[in-house]
Amino acid sequence: MVGRIRNRRFAAKVVEVDEAAQLIEPGDNVGMSGFTGAGYPKEVPGALAKRIAVERACGRPMKVGLWTGASTAPELDGVLAEVDGIDLRMPYQSDPVSRTKINAGSLDYTDIHLSHVAQQVRQGIFGHLDVAVVEVSGITEDGRLVPSSSVGNNTTWLDRADRVILEVNSWQSAHLAGMHDIYYGTTEPPGRTPIPITRPADRIGVPYLECPPDKVIAVVETESPDRNTVFAEPDAVSESIAGHVLDFFADEVHRGRLPRNLLPLQSGVGNVANAVLAGLETGPFRDLTAYTEVIQDGMLRLLDAGVLLTASATAFSLSPAAADRFNRDAAAYRDRIVLRPQEISNHPEVVRRLGCLAMNGIVEADIYGNVNSTHLMGSRVQNGIGGSGDFARNAHISIFVTPSVAKDGAISTIVPMVSHVDHTEHDVDVIVTEQGLADLRGLSPRRRAERIIERCAHPDFRPALRDYYDRARRGAFGFHTPHLLDESLSWHQRYVVTGSMR
Ligand code: 0RQ
């Protein structure tokens, strides 16, 4: 057989997308593929949303539990949120429609560490998984599935679901075959054995996903691009942040604490994280490696430039232009990129063993080094914790990057007390803004406060932070981590009331 579906048993299951969507029942928990806009099913979610709208019009409200790898795209999260078709969403999202509904209190969202999803699902924490809807880039003659541009939780979905719907997307490069490393060695404790990755590009599994054909209830053929966001071109602020990070790395090398080719890099989502990668392109470091979650434009450019030798991740997160380029040249990247299940790409054991240098974006940090990655003004979720906690807690050095102000200077991202905590002071080694870099390692809380205010705060907010800290040092209940409790969140309250922290 030719084409992307080369197995007769699977080929016999090809149906129109509307027919496939009819096979999902009201109340089902549905595990869908997809991670940061890559490898998500492109057509079944839309057909399901249409069906949900029709059911509602007929007086039969229908919702499904929606589980994925991480964020997807408007064709999945957006359409299903639009028709109020989602009962519970987990573990990460960045969709504007979903975000609005979550923050309006009409959509339940459970935001969990990405490395925890598979084991919690295996334990049944979220209930039973009824259906898996998984995009693949092909099916081999002997019935194995060639994964697409993300792996995410697909092994778990295919393993746990009663029924499986496959989307075979011929837009995805046929040369993805062989790029994946699917590890089937994870078991539940007791009796777990070490994950034998000792270098970022080690391959410890097989290149294909396995799924018993009997479980497959429908196969849908698609030819649709991944829909990723375009990154903003690095601006002066993000270039300056990147410069501080590079100087810090150079100093660590100089002190003999990092090798000349650094340690495996992890870089989070967002424009600033992407800009730091762009900075590495022209920096002094060569022969780098990455053990990370997503391969974004900046990382692909580092591979192209030969600065990065190999990269391990669970997904791509490329702009349309970079995705086109990757699709043209995928064969050339096959030996240098490894895509793994997110349980492995984000595994604490491996992150600690390899000594990853973790760099993640944040919403805000406080003067003692606690970090909020997820909530605006303590109550509105932006995206989710994603993999930042998996890496930050276990990294060799955990770095958080942010511009010092947001919303045209109305908000200071360095605040007296964070309005929500994702990464505690114990997991935060370094904070960087365009103003400077604060290395917090080894410092007591009061010394951390002095360093963060001096090095990271914007000059417009620095005097007010100093004033708060000085008064807290005199009037707090205790002087280990001095706070004025009636004032510590007043900056956020002022923003909520007046539209500015000033
Ligand atoms: O809002 O678009 O309405 O203006 O938040 O901010 O500056 O574009 O930042 O793209 O670097 O993302 C933390 C969201 C930063 C991201 C976050 C407003 C700001 C803007 C976005 P507008 P920017 P970035 C592994 C790593 C958690 C997950 C993670 C993130 C919007 O990095 O989701 O790390 N991280 N995963 O105006 C109010 C503040 C604000 C603020 C920014 N202090 N108060 N609003 N904004 N700071 C990868 C994965 O897990 C997949």
XYZ file of C-alpha atoms and ligand atoms in Angstrom:
553
model
C 0.000 0.000 0.000
C 1.142 3.539 -0.622
C 0.342 6.782 1.178
C 0.420 7.401 4.905
C -1.833 4.492 5.972
C 0.024 1.368 4.948
C -1.816 -1.199 7.022
C -5.022 -2.730 5.684
C -6.764 -3.112 9.047
C -6.304 0.570 9.808
C -7.108 1.612 6.236
C -10.442 -0.204 6.504
C -11.392 2.103 9.389
C -11.125 5.390 7.490
C -14.329 7.423 7.908
C -15.515 10.997 7.384
C -14.796 13.255 10.312
C -18.459 13.795 11.298
C -18.907 10.053 11.605
C -15.859 9.856 13.887
C -17.199 12.657 16.104
C -20.449 10.714 16.583
C -18.432 7.992 18.310
C -17.670 10.258 21.269
C -20.382 10.038 23.919
C -21.662 12.791 26.237
C -19.658 12.705 29.480
C -16.703 10.850 27.972
C -13.218 11.731 29.134
C -11.238 12.348 25.971
C -7.438 12.321 25.823
C -6.271 14.301 22.828
C -2.790 14.629 21.410
C -1.198 18.058 21.181
C 1.509 20.045 22.878
C 2.153 23.781 22.399
C 0.301 23.968 19.105
C 1.949 20.854 17.642
C 0.562 17.441 16.805
C -3.010 18.083 17.947
C -5.974 16.544 16.056
C -7.097 19.116 13.499
C -10.587 17.975 12.487
C -12.295 15.707 15.032
C -12.442 18.472 17.714
C -14.199 20.828 15.276
C -16.689 18.147 14.258
C -17.247 17.328 17.926
C -17.870 21.020 18.688
C -20.432 21.149 15.848
C -22.140 18.095 17.251
C -22.177 19.558 20.778
C -23.830 22.730 19.422
C -26.501 20.647 17.659
C -27.120 18.527 20.771
C -27.548 21.678 22.839
C -29.988 23.146 20.321
C -32.017 19.940 20.699
C -32.058 20.324 24.493
C -29.369 17.718 25.154
C -26.409 19.528 26.704
C -23.173 17.644 26.071
C -19.733 18.063 27.598
C -16.540 16.016 27.615
C -13.506 15.973 29.877
C -10.590 17.282 27.818
C -7.073 16.087 28.581
C -4.078 16.855 26.373
C -0.312 17.054 26.502
C -0.235 20.823 26.927
C -1.701 23.781 25.002
C -3.194 23.120 21.584
C -4.776 25.584 19.152
C -8.048 27.346 18.295
C -9.161 24.283 16.271
C -9.164 22.233 19.459
C -9.306 24.218 22.696
C -10.912 27.237 21.062
C -13.799 25.495 19.304
C -14.675 23.239 22.213
C -14.572 26.100 24.737
C -16.654 28.273 22.414
C -19.575 25.804 22.561
C -19.130 25.213 26.320
C -18.312 21.597 25.496
C -15.565 21.079 28.073
C -16.349 19.669 31.492
C -12.833 19.633 32.981
C -9.699 20.795 31.193
C -6.212 19.620 32.137
C -3.189 19.960 32.304
C -2.188 23.208 30.466
C -3.837 25.665 28.103
C -3.064 29.006 26.522
C -6.192 29.527 24.443
C -7.874 32.951 24.688
C -11.461 31.586 24.579
C -10.723 28.915 27.201
C -8.895 31.457 29.337
C -11.889 33.793 29.288
C -14.276 30.989 30.279
C -11.949 29.675 32.999
C -11.611 33.158 34.463
C -15.357 33.718 34.213
C -15.756 30.620 36.393
C -17.647 28.633 33.767
C -14.915 26.147 32.813
C -13.072 23.997 35.349
C -9.337 23.798 34.815
C -6.805 21.679 36.730
C -3.308 23.012 36.220
C -0.749 20.293 37.057
C 2.938 19.604 36.479
C 3.215 18.107 33.013
C 5.401 15.221 34.169
C 2.689 14.171 36.643
C -0.154 13.742 34.158
C 0.594 10.216 32.955
C 1.006 8.700 36.406
C -2.090 10.432 37.767
C -4.126 9.182 34.809
C -2.765 5.663 35.257
C -3.904 5.858 38.875
C -7.378 6.963 37.806
C -7.166 10.307 39.614
C -9.181 12.007 36.852
C -11.549 9.099 36.330
C -11.611 6.653 33.460
C -10.253 7.584 30.039
C -12.904 6.704 27.489
C -11.548 7.912 24.168
C -8.159 8.870 22.742
C -8.025 11.190 19.726
C -4.450 11.174 18.516
C -2.779 12.714 15.487
C -0.084 10.590 13.863
C 1.972 11.213 10.743
C 1.592 7.694 9.365
C 0.791 4.035 10.001
C 3.361 1.411 8.998
C 2.679 -1.840 7.101
C 2.805 -3.767 10.361
C 0.380 -1.406 12.098
C 2.692 0.749 14.199
C 1.929 4.443 14.516
C 4.451 7.071 13.417
C 4.038 9.949 15.883
C 3.638 13.494 14.616
C 5.155 16.798 15.749
C 4.512 16.159 19.437
C 4.449 13.069 21.634
C 2.988 14.524 24.842
C 0.835 11.980 26.694
C -0.010 9.896 23.631
C 1.432 6.639 24.976
C -0.796 6.989 28.035
C -3.900 7.940 26.024
C -3.457 5.005 23.612
C -2.735 2.636 26.459
C -5.574 3.662 28.803
C -8.452 4.624 26.496
C -11.174 2.106 25.635
C -11.620 3.561 22.144
C -9.148 5.272 19.849
C -9.702 7.691 16.969
C -6.642 8.405 14.865
C -6.065 11.408 12.641
C -3.416 10.708 10.028
C -2.055 14.080 8.944
C -0.152 14.082 5.667
C 0.898 17.738 6.177
C 3.356 16.443 8.775
C 6.712 15.513 7.298
C 7.117 11.852 6.377
C 10.686 12.255 7.640
C 9.464 12.508 11.225
C 9.668 8.702 11.209
C 12.651 7.721 13.320
C 12.876 11.013 15.222
C 10.847 9.816 18.208
C 11.967 7.768 21.180
C 8.944 6.168 22.812
C 9.790 4.646 26.174
C 7.491 1.942 27.464
C 9.507 1.149 30.594
C 7.627 3.285 33.133
C 5.715 1.367 35.747
C 3.970 2.315 38.956
C 5.891 2.065 42.236
C 7.070 0.012 43.994
C 9.634 -1.580 41.719
C 10.386 1.264 39.350
C 13.747 1.041 37.647
C 16.049 3.931 36.610
C 15.320 5.724 33.352
C 18.585 5.029 31.529
C 19.174 8.449 29.965
C 22.662 9.746 30.718
C 23.047 12.112 27.736
C 20.344 14.361 26.259
C 20.099 12.559 22.917
C 20.173 8.992 24.286
C 17.546 6.740 22.761
C 16.048 4.260 25.208
C 12.810 3.198 23.494
C 11.317 2.598 20.068
C 10.447 5.065 17.273
C 6.750 4.129 17.089
C 3.594 4.303 19.172
C 1.798 1.048 19.750
C -1.970 0.601 19.706
C -3.970 -2.610 19.369
C -5.966 -2.271 16.111
C -9.076 -3.609 17.848
C -9.282 -0.448 19.943
C -9.281 1.826 16.897
C -12.852 2.805 16.099
C -12.111 5.362 13.384
C -9.302 6.783 11.279
C -9.619 10.259 9.769
C -7.287 11.554 7.081
C -6.212 15.204 7.303
C -3.762 17.543 5.661
C -3.604 20.531 7.978
C -0.736 22.563 9.352
C 0.053 22.866 13.027
C -1.124 26.281 14.144
C 1.537 27.848 16.292
C 1.827 31.407 17.436
C 4.342 33.684 15.832
C 7.028 34.837 18.229
C 7.654 38.545 18.548
C 11.076 39.515 17.190
C 13.444 40.022 20.127
C 13.233 43.673 21.244
C 15.711 45.741 23.266
C 14.274 44.476 26.561
C 14.505 40.784 25.725
C 17.931 41.269 24.122
C 19.129 42.874 27.306
C 17.734 39.970 29.393
C 19.489 37.536 27.052
C 22.738 39.505 27.475
C 22.584 39.185 31.269
C 21.949 35.434 31.031
C 24.902 34.985 28.678
C 27.206 37.007 30.952
C 26.081 34.864 33.874
C 26.868 31.649 31.990
C 30.289 33.028 30.996
C 31.017 33.869 34.618
C 29.961 30.399 35.782
C 32.334 28.887 33.187
C 35.092 31.237 34.327
C 34.581 30.128 37.947
C 34.760 26.490 36.866
C 31.157 25.781 37.868
C 29.965 25.056 34.317
C 31.801 23.370 31.450
C 32.637 25.479 28.381
C 29.744 23.960 26.445
C 27.467 24.583 29.460
C 24.975 21.882 30.530
C 21.785 20.771 28.742
C 19.494 23.753 28.246
C 15.785 23.881 29.011
C 13.954 26.891 27.688
C 10.305 27.636 28.419
C 7.575 29.142 26.325
C 7.127 32.825 25.576
C 8.804 35.634 23.742
C 11.505 36.325 26.306
C 12.587 32.678 26.501
C 12.793 32.618 22.710
C 14.914 35.782 22.743
C 17.401 34.222 25.172
C 17.895 31.412 22.664
C 18.437 33.972 19.904
C 21.140 35.539 22.112
C 22.942 32.214 22.417
C 23.273 32.113 18.632
C 25.820 34.910 18.626
C 27.264 34.203 22.065
C 30.604 32.517 22.772
C 29.230 29.058 23.587
C 29.465 26.123 21.194
C 28.648 22.388 21.212
C 25.573 22.959 23.358
C 22.845 20.408 24.022
C 19.212 20.794 25.059
C 17.054 18.602 27.271
C 13.837 20.521 27.186
C 10.132 20.388 26.609
C 9.607 22.259 23.362
C 11.786 23.060 20.385
C 10.901 26.587 19.404
C 12.218 28.760 16.561
C 15.234 29.886 18.563
C 16.325 26.317 19.233
C 15.929 25.306 15.599
C 18.126 28.256 14.634
C 20.760 27.144 17.149
C 20.706 23.688 15.543
C 21.015 25.261 12.090
C 23.929 27.407 13.214
C 25.701 24.358 14.637
C 25.729 26.001 18.082
C 23.433 23.286 19.389
C 24.514 19.724 18.655
C 21.422 17.825 19.789
C 18.027 18.582 21.311
C 15.612 16.373 23.225
C 12.002 17.526 23.749
C 8.431 16.299 23.622
C 7.175 18.715 20.955
C 7.894 21.425 18.472
C 6.521 24.898 19.006
C 7.410 26.601 15.760
C 6.113 29.676 13.977
C 4.477 28.876 10.603
C 7.608 29.933 8.716
C 9.892 27.782 10.879
C 7.448 24.843 10.668
C 7.510 25.040 6.858
C 11.285 25.115 6.883
C 11.437 22.178 9.287
C 9.021 20.175 7.155
C 11.181 20.702 4.081
C 14.389 19.669 5.842
C 13.116 17.235 8.501
C 15.361 14.398 7.329
C 18.424 16.509 8.088
C 17.361 16.952 11.724
C 16.514 13.319 12.392
C 19.756 12.403 14.112
C 19.930 15.597 16.131
C 16.397 15.845 17.521
C 14.724 13.317 19.827
C 11.015 13.639 20.678
C 9.917 11.776 23.814
C 6.775 11.286 25.928
C 6.377 14.289 28.247
C 6.677 11.993 31.238
C 10.305 11.455 30.143
C 11.173 14.853 28.615
C 10.200 16.447 31.936
C 11.218 13.662 34.278
C 12.723 14.983 37.532
C 15.164 12.060 37.679
C 16.619 12.844 34.268
C 16.544 16.633 34.706
C 18.553 16.302 37.926
C 20.965 13.714 36.493
C 21.753 15.735 33.370
C 22.021 19.004 35.327
C 19.714 21.051 33.150
C 20.004 24.824 33.009
C 16.338 25.816 33.221
C 15.142 29.154 31.843
C 11.470 30.034 32.171
C 9.288 33.106 31.826
C 7.224 34.441 34.716
C 4.349 36.737 35.519
C 5.985 38.205 38.632
C 8.548 37.567 41.352
C 8.689 38.939 44.850
C 11.561 40.513 46.702
C 12.312 37.210 48.456
C 12.462 35.190 45.245
C 9.079 33.480 45.130
C 7.774 33.231 41.573
C 4.287 33.417 40.103
C 4.159 31.929 36.592
C 0.442 31.599 36.142
C -1.892 34.141 37.726
C -2.568 37.799 36.980
C -3.411 39.700 40.168
C -3.643 36.424 42.074
C -6.876 35.265 40.522
C -6.863 35.285 36.706
C -5.005 32.374 35.197
C -2.884 33.178 32.152
C -1.707 29.768 30.877
C -0.576 27.289 33.514
C 2.529 25.974 35.240
C 3.318 23.702 32.304
C 6.675 22.064 32.709
C 8.307 24.955 34.497
C 7.972 23.243 37.888
C 9.293 19.921 36.616
C 12.454 21.689 35.540
C 12.822 24.478 38.108
C 12.668 22.138 41.101
C 15.238 19.743 39.667
C 17.512 21.869 37.496
C 21.201 22.436 38.126
C 20.483 26.158 37.963
C 16.930 27.458 37.804
C 16.688 30.828 36.046
C 13.527 32.925 35.673
C 13.318 35.744 33.150
C 10.883 38.653 32.770
C 10.731 42.275 31.692
C 10.743 44.417 34.868
C 7.398 46.016 33.968
C 4.219 44.905 32.177
C 1.262 46.733 30.611
C 3.253 49.748 29.432
C 4.844 50.292 32.819
C 1.639 50.167 34.884
C 2.729 46.906 36.534
C 5.985 46.068 38.291
C 6.866 42.405 37.813
C 8.957 42.663 40.983
C 6.492 43.021 43.847
C 6.601 42.928 47.661
C 4.765 39.584 47.754
C 3.661 37.455 44.817
C -0.103 37.209 44.450
C 0.160 33.465 43.672
C 3.085 31.061 44.144
C 4.177 28.506 41.568
C 7.892 28.304 42.380
C 8.911 28.913 45.946
C 12.048 30.772 46.998
C 13.665 27.346 47.473
C 13.415 26.536 43.761
C 14.516 29.881 42.353
C 18.246 30.383 41.844
C 18.410 33.359 39.516
C 16.000 36.144 38.492
C 16.721 38.236 35.414
C 15.087 41.366 34.037
C 16.408 43.850 31.496
C 17.678 45.834 34.510
C 20.039 43.096 35.608
C 20.510 39.639 37.074
C 20.146 38.585 40.690
C 21.986 35.382 41.617
C 20.145 34.343 44.763
C 22.061 31.168 45.531
C 23.380 31.028 49.052
C 21.638 34.210 50.163
C 19.380 34.658 53.184
C 15.932 36.181 52.502
C 17.009 39.709 53.495
C 20.074 39.603 51.254
C 17.917 38.240 48.455
C 15.530 41.168 48.855
C 18.352 43.694 48.650
C 19.795 42.041 45.561
C 16.482 41.652 43.722
C 15.460 45.264 44.392
C 18.858 46.635 43.332
C 19.464 44.415 40.310
C 16.034 43.541 38.889
C 13.410 46.164 39.764
C 12.546 48.940 37.327
C 13.874 52.360 38.480
C 10.289 53.678 38.556
C 9.340 51.089 41.195
C 12.678 50.644 42.973
C 12.200 53.445 45.554
C 8.757 52.129 46.543
C 10.115 48.579 46.918
C 13.031 49.861 49.031
C 10.605 51.843 51.142
C 8.398 48.771 51.695
C 11.385 46.616 52.566
C 12.901 49.201 54.943
C 9.627 49.612 56.807
C 9.121 45.810 56.906
C 12.599 45.456 58.431
C 11.432 47.716 61.234
C 7.784 46.736 61.663
C 7.337 43.078 60.667
C 6.195 40.319 63.003
C 9.505 38.568 62.342
C 12.726 39.675 60.696
C 13.794 36.535 58.828
C 11.503 37.309 55.879
C 10.147 40.730 56.855
C 6.675 41.518 55.525
C 3.976 44.045 56.320
C 0.988 41.778 55.932
C -1.607 44.523 55.585
C 0.417 46.047 52.756
C 2.143 43.161 51.008
C -0.563 42.697 48.341
C -1.593 46.356 48.183
C 0.231 46.880 44.878
C -2.026 44.303 43.214
C -5.130 45.730 44.840
C -4.155 49.192 43.593
C -3.851 47.834 40.050
C -7.243 46.120 40.277
C -8.871 49.359 41.444
C -6.943 52.013 39.473
C -5.363 50.140 36.541
C -1.872 50.899 37.798
C 0.470 49.763 40.579
C 1.968 53.235 40.708
O -0.522 40.071 28.315
O -0.713 39.864 25.894
O -2.540 40.915 27.253
O -0.338 42.092 26.960
O 0.893 38.483 30.440
O 3.247 38.227 28.867
O 5.330 39.496 28.411
O 4.129 38.318 26.484
O 5.346 37.099 28.355
O 5.197 35.496 26.357
O 7.188 35.627 27.930
O 4.980 34.696 28.720
C 4.605 33.633 32.252
C 2.844 33.865 30.527
C 5.139 34.755 30.102
C 4.778 32.283 30.138
C 4.327 33.645 30.769
C 0.877 39.879 30.786
C 1.464 40.565 29.574
C 0.835 39.752 28.457
C 2.109 37.519 28.554
P -1.076 40.803 26.993
P 4.524 38.356 27.911
P 5.732 35.726 27.722
C 7.739 25.114 29.815
C 7.659 26.350 30.548
C 4.320 29.295 32.488
C 4.568 27.966 31.802
C 6.018 27.699 31.604
C 4.105 31.088 30.783
C 0.882 38.336 29.010
O 6.162 32.159 30.268
O 2.982 30.741 30.479
O 6.907 28.359 32.120
N 4.834 30.421 31.740
N 6.296 26.682 30.846
O 1.099 41.913 29.531
C -0.154 41.216 34.840
C 2.075 40.834 35.395
C 2.311 40.446 34.043
C 1.229 40.470 33.171
C 3.001 39.759 32.107
N 3.054 40.831 36.299
N 0.838 41.196 35.740
N 0.000 40.851 33.565
N 1.693 40.041 31.986
N 3.399 40.008 33.375
C 6.952 25.102 28.507
C 5.569 24.494 28.677
O 5.131 24.282 29.738
C 4.780 24.171 27.520
